[in-house]
Coordinates of C-alpha atoms in Angstrom, one line a residue:
V6 CA 197.6 71.3 116.3
Y7 CA 196.8 69.6 119.4
N8 CA 195.2 65.8 118.3
D9 CA 193.7 63.9 121.0
T10 CA 191.8 61.7 118.4
A11 CA 193.9 61.5 115.8
V12 CA 192.2 63.7 113.8
G13 CA 189.1 61.8 112.2
P14 CA 187.6 58.6 111.6
K15 CA 190.4 56.1 110.7
R16 CA 187.4 53.5 108.9
W17 CA 185.8 54.0 106.1
Q18 CA 183.3 51.6 104.4
F19 CA 183.0 52.3 100.9
M20 CA 179.3 52.1 99.7
P21 CA 177.9 51.6 96.4
E22 CA 175.8 54.2 95.6
E23 CA 176.8 57.1 94.0
K24 CA 174.6 60.4 93.4
K25 CA 175.4 64.4 91.4
I26 CA 176.1 67.1 93.8
G27 CA 176.8 70.3 92.3
D28 CA 179.3 69.2 89.0
F29 CA 180.7 66.0 90.9
I30 CA 179.8 62.3 90.7
C31 CA 180.1 61.2 94.1
R32 CA 179.9 58.4 95.7
K33 CA 179.1 57.3 99.6
A34 CA 181.1 56.7 102.2
I35 CA 179.8 55.7 106.5
S36 CA 182.3 55.7 109.0
L37 CA 181.3 55.8 112.9
F38 CA 183.7 58.7 115.0
R39 CA 183.1 60.1 118.1
G40 CA 179.7 58.0 119.0
R41 CA 177.9 59.1 115.5
K42 CA 177.5 56.8 112.6
W43 CA 178.8 59.7 109.6
I44 CA 178.2 59.3 105.9
A45 CA 179.6 61.5 103.8
W46 CA 179.0 62.0 99.9
Y47 CA 183.3 62.4 97.7
T48 CA 184.1 63.2 94.4
L49 CA 187.4 61.6 92.5
S50 CA 187.4 64.4 90.1
I51 CA 189.5 66.2 92.8
P52 CA 191.9 64.2 94.7
T53 CA 192.3 65.1 98.6
T54 CA 192.0 63.1 101.7
A55 CA 190.7 66.8 102.9
G56 CA 186.7 66.9 104.5
P57 CA 185.2 69.4 106.7
W58 CA 185.9 69.8 110.3
K59 CA 187.5 66.6 111.0
L60 CA 186.0 63.8 108.5
S61 CA 189.1 62.9 106.0
G62 CA 190.5 60.3 104.3
L63 CA 188.7 59.5 101.4
P64 CA 189.9 59.1 98.3
G65 CA 188.6 62.3 97.0
L66 CA 187.2 65.8 98.1
I67 CA 184.4 65.6 100.3
V68 CA 181.6 67.0 99.1
E69 CA 178.6 66.6 101.4
A70 CA 178.4 65.0 104.9
S71 CA 176.2 64.0 108.1
D72 CA 174.8 62.4 110.7
T73 CA 173.0 59.9 111.1
S74 CA 170.4 62.2 112.9
N75 CA 171.1 64.9 110.8
T76 CA 172.3 67.2 113.6
Y77 CA 175.2 68.2 111.6
S78 CA 175.8 68.5 107.9
F79 CA 178.5 70.1 105.8
T80 CA 177.8 70.8 102.7
L81 CA 180.5 72.2 99.5
T82 CA 179.0 75.4 98.3
H83 CA 181.3 76.5 96.1
V84 CA 185.1 75.8 94.3
I85 CA 187.3 78.0 93.1
K86 CA 189.9 76.7 90.4
C87 CA 193.2 78.5 91.0
N88 CA 195.1 78.2 87.4
E89 CA 198.1 79.3 89.6
K90 CA 200.5 76.7 91.3
K91 CA 200.6 77.5 95.4
D92 CA 203.6 76.1 97.8
F93 CA 201.9 76.4 101.1
P94 CA 204.6 75.4 104.2
A95 CA 204.5 72.1 105.5
W96 CA 202.8 71.4 108.5
R97 CA 203.8 69.7 111.5
Q98 CA 204.8 66.5 110.5
Q99 CA 203.2 64.9 113.7
A100 CA 200.8 65.4 116.7
L101 CA 201.6 67.2 119.4
N102 CA 201.2 66.0 123.4
W103 CA 199.1 68.5 125.9
D104 CA 202.2 69.4 127.6
Q105 CA 204.0 70.6 124.0
F106 CA 200.4 71.7 122.6
R107 CA 199.8 74.2 126.2
A108 CA 203.1 75.6 125.8
E109 CA 202.9 76.3 122.1
Y110 CA 199.1 78.1 123.0
L111 CA 200.8 80.0 126.2
K112 CA 203.5 81.4 123.4
S113 CA 200.8 82.2 120.8
R114 CA 198.6 84.0 123.6
K115 CA 201.2 86.2 124.3
I116 CA 202.5 87.6 121.9
Y117 CA 199.0 87.7 120.3
Y118 CA 197.9 89.8 124.2
D119 CA 201.6 91.7 123.3
Q120 CA 200.5 93.2 120.4
L121 CA 197.1 93.5 121.5
Q122 CA 197.9 95.8 124.3
A123 CA 200.5 97.8 122.0
H124 CA 197.8 98.3 119.5
A125 CA 195.9 100.0 122.6
D126 CA 199.1 101.5 123.7
E127 CA 198.7 103.2 120.1
R128 CA 195.1 104.3 120.2
A129 CA 195.6 106.0 123.2
R130 CA 198.4 108.3 121.8
E131 CA 196.6 108.9 119.2
Q132 CA 194.0 110.6 121.2
G133 CA 195.7 112.1 123.4
R134 CA 195.4 110.1 126.4
T135 CA 198.6 108.7 128.5
R136 CA 197.5 105.5 129.0
S137 CA 194.8 102.7 127.8
A138 CA 192.9 99.6 129.3
M139 CA 195.2 96.9 130.6
I140 CA 193.9 94.0 128.2
L141 CA 194.6 90.2 129.7
P142 CA 193.5 87.2 128.7
G143 CA 190.2 86.7 130.3
R144 CA 188.2 83.2 131.7
F145 CA 184.9 84.5 130.1
K146 CA 183.2 83.0 126.3
G147 CA 183.9 86.7 124.8
G148 CA 187.7 86.2 125.8
L149 CA 188.6 89.4 127.3
E150 CA 188.6 90.9 130.4
I151 CA 189.5 94.9 130.3
W152 CA 191.2 96.1 133.0
P153 CA 192.1 99.9 133.4
E154 CA 195.5 100.5 134.7

């Protein structure tokens, strides 16, 4: 993960308001992040610092969040309780600088396009063709340029 501004807001201001959202009693917090004032409603019922997008760092799950202009808003739609304990692999312990991120990204992109090309070649063989299209990373918003060999 490339991290240019850390993960999200550094400081939250805790407000005294509470409201019920779905099954959760939520508390209000406010923060400034990337030029916007954000209002988040979080619940202590789910003790995690997680939230939508880059909004995180509160003492409970963010259930609802929006900027004050309502240009952006997020709402938790449902929670599925899992009775089985899951171990998740540890994520990278520190953020990458740009050069490290670019090297990891290019390596991952090469693996992806190699696998995509192998699949295209296999489909061509299944269809009795001797060659498939050559798939290259694209500069277009759609992501792929396809050039026949």
